[in-house]
CSV table of C-alpha atoms and ligand atoms in Angstrom, one decimal:
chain,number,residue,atom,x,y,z
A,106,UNK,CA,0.0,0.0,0.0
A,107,UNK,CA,2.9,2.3,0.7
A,108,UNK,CA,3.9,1.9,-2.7
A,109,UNK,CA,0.5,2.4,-3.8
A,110,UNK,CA,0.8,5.6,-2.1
A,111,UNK,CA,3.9,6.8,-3.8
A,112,UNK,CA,2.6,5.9,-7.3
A,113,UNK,CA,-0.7,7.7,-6.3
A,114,UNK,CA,0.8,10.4,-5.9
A,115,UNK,CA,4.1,10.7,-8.8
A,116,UNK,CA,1.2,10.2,-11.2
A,117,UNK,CA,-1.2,13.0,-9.8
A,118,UNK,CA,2.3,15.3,-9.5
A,119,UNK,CA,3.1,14.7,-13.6
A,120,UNK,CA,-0.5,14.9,-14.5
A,121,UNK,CA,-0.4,18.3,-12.7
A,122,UNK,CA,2.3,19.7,-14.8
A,123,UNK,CA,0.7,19.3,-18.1
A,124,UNK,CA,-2.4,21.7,-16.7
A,125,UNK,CA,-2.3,25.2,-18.1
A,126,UNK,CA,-6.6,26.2,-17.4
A,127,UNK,CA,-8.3,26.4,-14.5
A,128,UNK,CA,-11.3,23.9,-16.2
A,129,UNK,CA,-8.4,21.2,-16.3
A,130,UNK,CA,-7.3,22.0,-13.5
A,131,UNK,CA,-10.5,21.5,-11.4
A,132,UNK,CA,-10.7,18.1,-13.2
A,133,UNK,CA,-7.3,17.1,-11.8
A,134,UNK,CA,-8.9,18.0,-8.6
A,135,UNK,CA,-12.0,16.3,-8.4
A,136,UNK,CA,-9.8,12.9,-10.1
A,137,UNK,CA,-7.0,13.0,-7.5
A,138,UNK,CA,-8.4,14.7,-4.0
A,139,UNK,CA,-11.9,14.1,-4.9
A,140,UNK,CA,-14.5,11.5,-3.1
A,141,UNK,CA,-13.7,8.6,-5.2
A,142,UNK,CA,-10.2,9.3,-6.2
A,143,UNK,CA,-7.3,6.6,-5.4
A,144,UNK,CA,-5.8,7.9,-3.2
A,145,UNK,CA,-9.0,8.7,-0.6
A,146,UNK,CA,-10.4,4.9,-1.2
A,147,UNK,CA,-7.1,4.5,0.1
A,148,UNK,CA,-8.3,6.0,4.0
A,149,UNK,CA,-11.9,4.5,2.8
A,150,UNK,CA,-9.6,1.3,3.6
A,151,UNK,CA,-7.8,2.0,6.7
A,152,UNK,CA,-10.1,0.8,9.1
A,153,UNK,CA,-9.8,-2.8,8.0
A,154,UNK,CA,-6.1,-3.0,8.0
A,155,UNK,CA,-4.2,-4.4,10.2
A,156,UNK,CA,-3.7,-2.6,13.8
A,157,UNK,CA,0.1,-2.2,13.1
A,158,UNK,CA,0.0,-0.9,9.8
A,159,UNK,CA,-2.9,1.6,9.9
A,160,UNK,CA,-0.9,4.4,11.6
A,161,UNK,CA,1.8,3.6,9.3
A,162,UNK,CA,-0.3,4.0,6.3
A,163,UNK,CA,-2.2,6.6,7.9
A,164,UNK,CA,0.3,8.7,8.0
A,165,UNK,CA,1.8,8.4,4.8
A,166,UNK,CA,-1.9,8.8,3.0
A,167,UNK,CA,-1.7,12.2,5.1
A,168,UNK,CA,1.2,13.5,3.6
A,169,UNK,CA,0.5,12.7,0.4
A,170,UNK,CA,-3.1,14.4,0.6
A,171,UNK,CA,-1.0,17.6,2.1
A,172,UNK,CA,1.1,17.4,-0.6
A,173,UNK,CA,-1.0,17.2,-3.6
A,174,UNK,CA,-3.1,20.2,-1.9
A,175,UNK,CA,-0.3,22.2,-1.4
A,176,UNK,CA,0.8,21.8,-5.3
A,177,UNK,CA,-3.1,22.4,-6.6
A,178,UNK,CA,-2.9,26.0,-4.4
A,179,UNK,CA,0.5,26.6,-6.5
A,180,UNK,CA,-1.0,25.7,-9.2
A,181,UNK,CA,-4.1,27.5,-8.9
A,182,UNK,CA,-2.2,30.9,-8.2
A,183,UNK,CA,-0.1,30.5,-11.3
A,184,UNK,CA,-2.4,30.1,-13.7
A,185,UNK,CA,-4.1,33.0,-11.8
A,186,UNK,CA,-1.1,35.0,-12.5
A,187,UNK,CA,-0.8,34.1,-16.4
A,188,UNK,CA,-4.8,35.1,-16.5
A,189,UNK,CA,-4.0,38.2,-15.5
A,190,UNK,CA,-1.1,38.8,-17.5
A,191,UNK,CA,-2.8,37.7,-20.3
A,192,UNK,CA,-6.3,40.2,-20.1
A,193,UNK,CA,-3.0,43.0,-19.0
A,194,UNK,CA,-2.2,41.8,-22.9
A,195,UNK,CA,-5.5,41.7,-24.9
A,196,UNK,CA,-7.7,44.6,-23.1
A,197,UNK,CA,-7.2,48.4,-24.2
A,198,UNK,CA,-8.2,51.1,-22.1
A,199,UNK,CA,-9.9,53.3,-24.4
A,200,UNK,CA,-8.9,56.7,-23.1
A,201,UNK,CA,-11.5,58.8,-25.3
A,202,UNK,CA,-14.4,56.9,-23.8
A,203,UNK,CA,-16.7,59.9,-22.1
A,204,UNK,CA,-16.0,60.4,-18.5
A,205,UNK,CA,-19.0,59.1,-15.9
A,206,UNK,CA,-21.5,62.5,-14.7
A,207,UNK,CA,-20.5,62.7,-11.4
A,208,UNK,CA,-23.0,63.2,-8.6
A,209,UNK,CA,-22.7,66.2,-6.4
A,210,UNK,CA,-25.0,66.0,-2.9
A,211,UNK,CA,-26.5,69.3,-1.7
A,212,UNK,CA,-27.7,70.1,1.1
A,213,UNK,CA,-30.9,68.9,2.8
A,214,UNK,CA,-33.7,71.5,2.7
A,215,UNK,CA,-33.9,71.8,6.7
A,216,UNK,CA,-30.7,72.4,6.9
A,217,UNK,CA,-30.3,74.8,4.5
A,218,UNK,CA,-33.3,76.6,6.3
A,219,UNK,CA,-31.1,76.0,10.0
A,220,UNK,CA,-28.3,78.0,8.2
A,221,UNK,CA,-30.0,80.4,7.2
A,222,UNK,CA,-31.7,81.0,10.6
A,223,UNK,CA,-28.0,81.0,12.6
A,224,UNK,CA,-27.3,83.4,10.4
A,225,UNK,CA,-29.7,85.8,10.8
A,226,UNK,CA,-29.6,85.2,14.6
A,227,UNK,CA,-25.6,85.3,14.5
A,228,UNK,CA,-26.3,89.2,13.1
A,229,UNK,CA,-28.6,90.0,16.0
A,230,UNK,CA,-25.7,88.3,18.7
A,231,UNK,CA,-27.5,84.8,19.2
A,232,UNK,CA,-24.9,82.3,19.6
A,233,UNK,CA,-25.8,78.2,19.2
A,234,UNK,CA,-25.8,76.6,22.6
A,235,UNK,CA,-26.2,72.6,21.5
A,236,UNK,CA,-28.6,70.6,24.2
A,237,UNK,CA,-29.4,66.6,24.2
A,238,UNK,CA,-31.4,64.4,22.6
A,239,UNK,CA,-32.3,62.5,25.6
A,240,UNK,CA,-33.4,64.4,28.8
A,241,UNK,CA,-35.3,63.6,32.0
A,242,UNK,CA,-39.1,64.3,32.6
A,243,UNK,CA,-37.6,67.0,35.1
A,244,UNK,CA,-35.8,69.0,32.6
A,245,UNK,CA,-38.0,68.3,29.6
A,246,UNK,CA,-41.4,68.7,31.8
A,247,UNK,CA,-41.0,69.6,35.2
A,248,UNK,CA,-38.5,72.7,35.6
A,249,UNK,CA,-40.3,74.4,32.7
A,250,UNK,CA,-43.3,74.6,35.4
A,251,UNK,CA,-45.6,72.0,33.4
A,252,UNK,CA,-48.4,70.7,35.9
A,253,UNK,CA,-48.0,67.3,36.8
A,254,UNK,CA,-51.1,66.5,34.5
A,255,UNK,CA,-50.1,68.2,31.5
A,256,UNK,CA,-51.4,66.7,28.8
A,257,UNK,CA,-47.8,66.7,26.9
A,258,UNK,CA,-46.7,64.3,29.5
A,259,UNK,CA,-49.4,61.2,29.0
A,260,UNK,CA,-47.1,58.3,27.7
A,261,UNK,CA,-49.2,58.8,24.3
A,262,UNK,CA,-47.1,62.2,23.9
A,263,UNK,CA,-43.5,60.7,24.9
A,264,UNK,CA,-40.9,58.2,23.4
A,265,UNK,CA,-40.1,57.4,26.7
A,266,UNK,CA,-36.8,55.1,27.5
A,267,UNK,CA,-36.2,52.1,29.3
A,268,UNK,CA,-33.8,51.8,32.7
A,269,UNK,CA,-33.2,52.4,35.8
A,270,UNK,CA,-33.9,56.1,36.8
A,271,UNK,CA,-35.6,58.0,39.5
A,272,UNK,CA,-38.8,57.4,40.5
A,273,UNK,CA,-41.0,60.5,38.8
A,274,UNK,CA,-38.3,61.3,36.5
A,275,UNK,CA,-38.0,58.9,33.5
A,276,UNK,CA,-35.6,59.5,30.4
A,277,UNK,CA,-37.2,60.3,27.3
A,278,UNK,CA,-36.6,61.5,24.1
A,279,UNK,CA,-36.5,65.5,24.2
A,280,UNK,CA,-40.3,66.6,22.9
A,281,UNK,CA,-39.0,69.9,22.5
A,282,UNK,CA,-36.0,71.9,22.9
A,283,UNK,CA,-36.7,73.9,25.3
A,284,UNK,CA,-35.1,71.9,28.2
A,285,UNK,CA,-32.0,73.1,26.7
A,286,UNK,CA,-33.1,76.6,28.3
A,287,UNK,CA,-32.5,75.2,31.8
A,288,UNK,CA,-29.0,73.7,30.9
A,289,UNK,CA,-28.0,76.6,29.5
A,290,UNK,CA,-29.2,79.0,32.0
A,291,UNK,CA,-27.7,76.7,35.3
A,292,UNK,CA,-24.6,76.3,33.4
A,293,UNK,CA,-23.9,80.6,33.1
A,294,UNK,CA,-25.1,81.0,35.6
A,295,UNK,CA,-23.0,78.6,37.5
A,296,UNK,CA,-20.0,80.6,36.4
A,297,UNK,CA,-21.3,83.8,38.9
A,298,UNK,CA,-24.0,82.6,41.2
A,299,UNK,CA,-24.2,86.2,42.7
A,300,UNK,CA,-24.3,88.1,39.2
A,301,UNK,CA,-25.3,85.7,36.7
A,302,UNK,CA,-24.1,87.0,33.1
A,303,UNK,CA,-26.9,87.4,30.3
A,304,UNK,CA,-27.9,85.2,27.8
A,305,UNK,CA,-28.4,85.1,24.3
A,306,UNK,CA,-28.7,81.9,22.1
A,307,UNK,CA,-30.4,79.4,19.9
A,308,UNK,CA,-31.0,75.9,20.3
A,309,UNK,CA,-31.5,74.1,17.4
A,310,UNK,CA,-31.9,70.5,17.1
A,311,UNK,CA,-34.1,67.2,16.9
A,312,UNK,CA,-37.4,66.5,18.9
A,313,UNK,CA,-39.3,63.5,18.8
A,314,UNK,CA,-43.4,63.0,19.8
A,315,UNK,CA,-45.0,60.0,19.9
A,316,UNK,CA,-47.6,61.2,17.1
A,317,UNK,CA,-50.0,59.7,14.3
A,318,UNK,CA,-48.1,60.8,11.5
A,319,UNK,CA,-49.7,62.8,8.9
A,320,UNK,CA,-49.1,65.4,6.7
A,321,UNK,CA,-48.6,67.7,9.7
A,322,UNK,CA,-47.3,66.0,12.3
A,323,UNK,CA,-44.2,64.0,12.4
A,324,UNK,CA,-42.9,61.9,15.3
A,325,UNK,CA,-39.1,63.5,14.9
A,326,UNK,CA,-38.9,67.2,13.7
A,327,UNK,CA,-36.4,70.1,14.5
A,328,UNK,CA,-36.9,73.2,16.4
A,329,UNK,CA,-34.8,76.5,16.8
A,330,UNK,CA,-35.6,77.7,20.4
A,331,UNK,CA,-34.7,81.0,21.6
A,332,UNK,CA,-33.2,82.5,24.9
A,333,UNK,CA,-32.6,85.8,25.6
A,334,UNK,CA,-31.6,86.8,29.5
A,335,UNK,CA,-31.0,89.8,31.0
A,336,UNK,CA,-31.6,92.7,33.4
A,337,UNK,CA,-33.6,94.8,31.1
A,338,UNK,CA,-35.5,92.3,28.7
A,339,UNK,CA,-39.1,93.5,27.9
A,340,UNK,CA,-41.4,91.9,25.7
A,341,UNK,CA,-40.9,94.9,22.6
A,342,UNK,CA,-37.6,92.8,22.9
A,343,UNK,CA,-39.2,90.0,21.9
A,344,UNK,CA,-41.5,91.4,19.2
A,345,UNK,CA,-38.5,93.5,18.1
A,346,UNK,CA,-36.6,90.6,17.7
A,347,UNK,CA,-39.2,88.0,16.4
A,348,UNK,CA,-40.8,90.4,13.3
A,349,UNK,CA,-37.1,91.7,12.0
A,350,UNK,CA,-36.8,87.5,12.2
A,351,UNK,CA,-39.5,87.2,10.1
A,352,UNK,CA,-38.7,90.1,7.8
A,353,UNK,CA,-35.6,88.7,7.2
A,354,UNK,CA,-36.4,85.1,6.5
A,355,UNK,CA,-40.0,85.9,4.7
A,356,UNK,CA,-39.3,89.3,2.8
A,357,UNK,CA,-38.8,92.6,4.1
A,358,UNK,CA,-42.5,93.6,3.5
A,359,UNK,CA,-43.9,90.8,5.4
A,360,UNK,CA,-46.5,92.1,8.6
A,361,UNK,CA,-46.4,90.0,11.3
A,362,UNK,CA,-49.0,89.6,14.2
A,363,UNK,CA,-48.9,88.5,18.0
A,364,UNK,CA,-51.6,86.2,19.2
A,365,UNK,CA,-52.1,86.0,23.0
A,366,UNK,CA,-52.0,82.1,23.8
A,367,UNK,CA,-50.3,79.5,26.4
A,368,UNK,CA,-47.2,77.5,27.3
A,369,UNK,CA,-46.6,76.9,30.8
A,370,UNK,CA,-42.9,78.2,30.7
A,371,UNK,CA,-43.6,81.9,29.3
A,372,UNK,CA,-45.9,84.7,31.0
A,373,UNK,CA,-47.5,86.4,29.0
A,374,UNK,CA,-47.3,83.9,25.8
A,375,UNK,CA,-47.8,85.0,22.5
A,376,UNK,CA,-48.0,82.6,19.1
A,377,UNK,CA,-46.7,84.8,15.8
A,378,UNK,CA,-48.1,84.9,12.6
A,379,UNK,CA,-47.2,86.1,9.4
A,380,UNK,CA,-49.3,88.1,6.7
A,381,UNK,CA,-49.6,85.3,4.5
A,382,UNK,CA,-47.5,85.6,1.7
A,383,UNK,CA,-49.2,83.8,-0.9
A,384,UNK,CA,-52.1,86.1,-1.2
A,385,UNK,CA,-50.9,89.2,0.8
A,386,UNK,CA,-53.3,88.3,3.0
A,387,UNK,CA,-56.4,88.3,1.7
A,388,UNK,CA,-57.1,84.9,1.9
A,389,UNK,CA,-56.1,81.8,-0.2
A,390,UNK,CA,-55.6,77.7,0.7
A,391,UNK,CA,-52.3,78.2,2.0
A,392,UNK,CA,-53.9,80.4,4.8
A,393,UNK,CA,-56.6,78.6,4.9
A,394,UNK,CA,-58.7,81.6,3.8
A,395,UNK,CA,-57.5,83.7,6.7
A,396,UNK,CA,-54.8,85.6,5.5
A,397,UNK,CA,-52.2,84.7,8.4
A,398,UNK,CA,-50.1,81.5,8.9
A,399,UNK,CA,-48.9,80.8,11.9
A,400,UNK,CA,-45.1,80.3,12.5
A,401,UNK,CA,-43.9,79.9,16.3
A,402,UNK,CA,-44.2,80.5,20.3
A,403,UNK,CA,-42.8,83.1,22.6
A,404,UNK,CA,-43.3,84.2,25.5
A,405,UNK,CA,-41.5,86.2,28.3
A,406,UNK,CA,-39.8,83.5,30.5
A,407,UNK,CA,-41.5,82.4,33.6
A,408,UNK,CA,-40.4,83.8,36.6
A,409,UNK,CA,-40.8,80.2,37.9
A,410,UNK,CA,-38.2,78.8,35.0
A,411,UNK,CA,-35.9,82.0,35.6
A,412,UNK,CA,-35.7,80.5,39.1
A,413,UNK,CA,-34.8,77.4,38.5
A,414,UNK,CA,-32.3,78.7,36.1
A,415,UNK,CA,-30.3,80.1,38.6
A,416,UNK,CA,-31.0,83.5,37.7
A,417,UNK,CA,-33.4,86.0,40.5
A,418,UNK,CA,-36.6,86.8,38.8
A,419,UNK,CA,-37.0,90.1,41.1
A,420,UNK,CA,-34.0,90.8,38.8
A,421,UNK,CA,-33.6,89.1,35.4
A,422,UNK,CA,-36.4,89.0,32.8
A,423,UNK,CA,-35.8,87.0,29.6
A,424,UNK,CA,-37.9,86.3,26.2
A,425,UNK,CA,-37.5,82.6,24.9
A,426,UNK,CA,-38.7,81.7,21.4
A,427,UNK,CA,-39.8,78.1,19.4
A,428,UNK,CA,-39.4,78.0,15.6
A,429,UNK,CA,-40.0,74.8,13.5
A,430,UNK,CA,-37.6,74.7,10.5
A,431,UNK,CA,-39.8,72.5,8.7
A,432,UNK,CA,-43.1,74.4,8.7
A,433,UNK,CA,-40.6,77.6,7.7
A,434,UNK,CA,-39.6,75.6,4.9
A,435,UNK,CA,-43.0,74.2,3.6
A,436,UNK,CA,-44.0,77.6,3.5
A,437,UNK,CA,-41.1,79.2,1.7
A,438,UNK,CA,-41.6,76.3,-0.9
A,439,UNK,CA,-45.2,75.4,-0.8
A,440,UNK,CA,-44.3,71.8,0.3
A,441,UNK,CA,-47.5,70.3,1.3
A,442,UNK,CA,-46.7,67.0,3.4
A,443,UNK,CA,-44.0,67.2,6.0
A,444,UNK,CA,-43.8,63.5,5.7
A,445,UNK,CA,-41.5,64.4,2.9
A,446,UNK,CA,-38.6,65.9,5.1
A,447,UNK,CA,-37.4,62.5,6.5
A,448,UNK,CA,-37.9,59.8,4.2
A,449,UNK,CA,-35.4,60.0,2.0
A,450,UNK,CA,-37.0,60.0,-1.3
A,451,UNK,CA,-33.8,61.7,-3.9
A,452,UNK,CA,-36.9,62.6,-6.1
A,453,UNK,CA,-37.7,65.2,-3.5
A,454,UNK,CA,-34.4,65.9,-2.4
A,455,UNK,CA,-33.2,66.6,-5.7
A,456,UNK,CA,-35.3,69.5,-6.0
A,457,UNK,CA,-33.4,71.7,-3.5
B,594,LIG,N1,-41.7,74.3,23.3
B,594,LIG,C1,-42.8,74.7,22.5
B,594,LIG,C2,-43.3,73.5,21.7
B,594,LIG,O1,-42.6,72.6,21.5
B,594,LIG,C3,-42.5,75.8,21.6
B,594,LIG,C4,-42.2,77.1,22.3
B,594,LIG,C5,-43.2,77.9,22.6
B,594,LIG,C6,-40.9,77.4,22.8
B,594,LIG,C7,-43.0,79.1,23.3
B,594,LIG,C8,-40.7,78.6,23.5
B,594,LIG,C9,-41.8,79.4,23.7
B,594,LIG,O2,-39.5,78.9,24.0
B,594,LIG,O3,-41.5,80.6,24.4
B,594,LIG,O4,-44.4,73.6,21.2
């Protein structure tokens, strides 16, 4: 058998040097390593030889098996190499073929509105303050002086997050950005308890409500909120401020208005509308026939959320400020399903 062996494999070694293609060369392989080949009937057998000889012959069918592997990967990596050489030979690169167009990205419609809106606020001295993504029921709800009952905070409202926490003050996912306020009031004022500096910045960045999705509501949108801090803040401040905003973004002739309304962190709260621009405001389907559309909140901050800033409401006042990006930019561009803004589609993209 040990002969057997050898002649098994000096045959399989010469066959191997006649191959020159890798369909030959697979046929070599299934002949000389495959299932029926010599050489493995040859372990088929081991089991009824005698006890003395099997590791003997064992051992020697093993080398020979490593062997002939060994020279089939050589094998199959030369006549890789002459493949290659030989397409190096025959292919032309045709160097007049046109190039390919090449794609340029752009960017997305929200953020081209975000831009624009830091740099309008950049010329009036608002500088970005960046807040998290995930904040506790006592910065998100609580410190802005929501009543326990609000109906923001029913679980239907909230993507709240598993975990351990404190009882009463789950994590969630920030519905607004206006716990960013509070972080950025404790941290300046932090730097000088006594004589808190003032404040003036925006906070831009995702929210997320656990909504029906529709054409106007989506459950992850972005808001610019607005802080303003300081010993002297009134709320013509805050109208000043808001209708230049609106001049600059919307046109230079555009009339806005101030609504009385609610939000628990702002006394007295206003909601701002702009003449609708569509019509001039007398009355079209953009404005739903009433010649104003509605674009944020504001309010003078609550003396309660000054407080719990850091910063003495006997002597601070401050103006705070919500925009959405994406209701500013359906407007400017008549978009007419919000839905669009976050799911992806290139053939609305494209357009901007
Ligand atoms: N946080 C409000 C919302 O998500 C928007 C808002 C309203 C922010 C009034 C403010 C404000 O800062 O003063 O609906």
């Amino acid at each position: 058998m040990l002969e057997n062996l050898d002649k098994i494999q000096a045959v399989a070694l010469a066959d191997l040097e006649t191959i020159d293609d890798q369909g030959a060369l697979e046929s070599w392989r299934v002949a000389n390593l495959g299932r029926s080949s010599p050489l493995m009937s040859i372990f088929d057998q081991l089991g009824g030889l005698p006890k003395e000889e099997r590791p003997i012959i064992g051992r020697r069918a093993n080398q020979v098996k490593g062997t002939l592997e060994n020279k089939l990967e050589e094998k199959t990596e030369q006549l890789n190499a002459i493949q290659l050489q030989r397409t190096l030979e025959t292919e032309r690169l045709d160097v007049t073929l046109p190039g390919r167009k090449v794609v340029y990205g752009r960017l997305h419609p929200v953020t081209q509105t975000l831009r624009q809106m830091y740099q309008i606020f950049a010329e009036m001295g608002f500088q970005v303050y960046l807040s998290r993504d995930v904040e506790t029921d006592e910065y998100n709800f609580q410190l802005l002086n929501f009543p326990p009952h609000h109906p923001a905070r029913e679980m239907q409202d909230s993507f709240y997050i598993e975990g351990e926490y404190e009882q009463d003050n789950p994590l969630l996912l920030r519905t607004h950005t206006s716990p960013g306020q509070i972080h950025a009031m404790r941290e300046y004022s932090s730097s000088n308890p006594q004589d808190p500096p003032p404040i003036r910045i925006i906070l831009p960045g995702m929210c997320y409500r656990y909504e029906q999705i529709s054409a106007r509501y989506e459950s992850q949108f972005t808001q610019v909120e607005g802080l303003a801090v300081g010993k002297n803040i009134t709320f013509s401040d805050l109208k000043g401020t808001l209708s230049d905003f609106n001049k600059r973004i919307f046109g230079k002739n555009v009339r806005s208005r101030f609504r009385a309304s609610h939000f628990p962190f702002t006394e007295p709260s206003a909601e701002v509308d702009i003449e609708c621009f569509v019509c001039g405001g007398l009355g079209c389907p953009v404005c739903k026939r009433t010649g104003w559309l509605e674009i944020l909140g504001c309010g003078m901050v609550h003396p309660t959320v000054l407080e719990n800033g850091g910063y003495d409401p006997g002597i601070y006042t401050g103006f705070a400020f919500g925009i959405g990006p994406e209701r500013i930019t359906m407007l400017r561009h008549r978009i007419e399903d919000i839905r669009y803004f976050w799911a992806n589609d290139f053939r609305f993209l494209d357009q901007f």
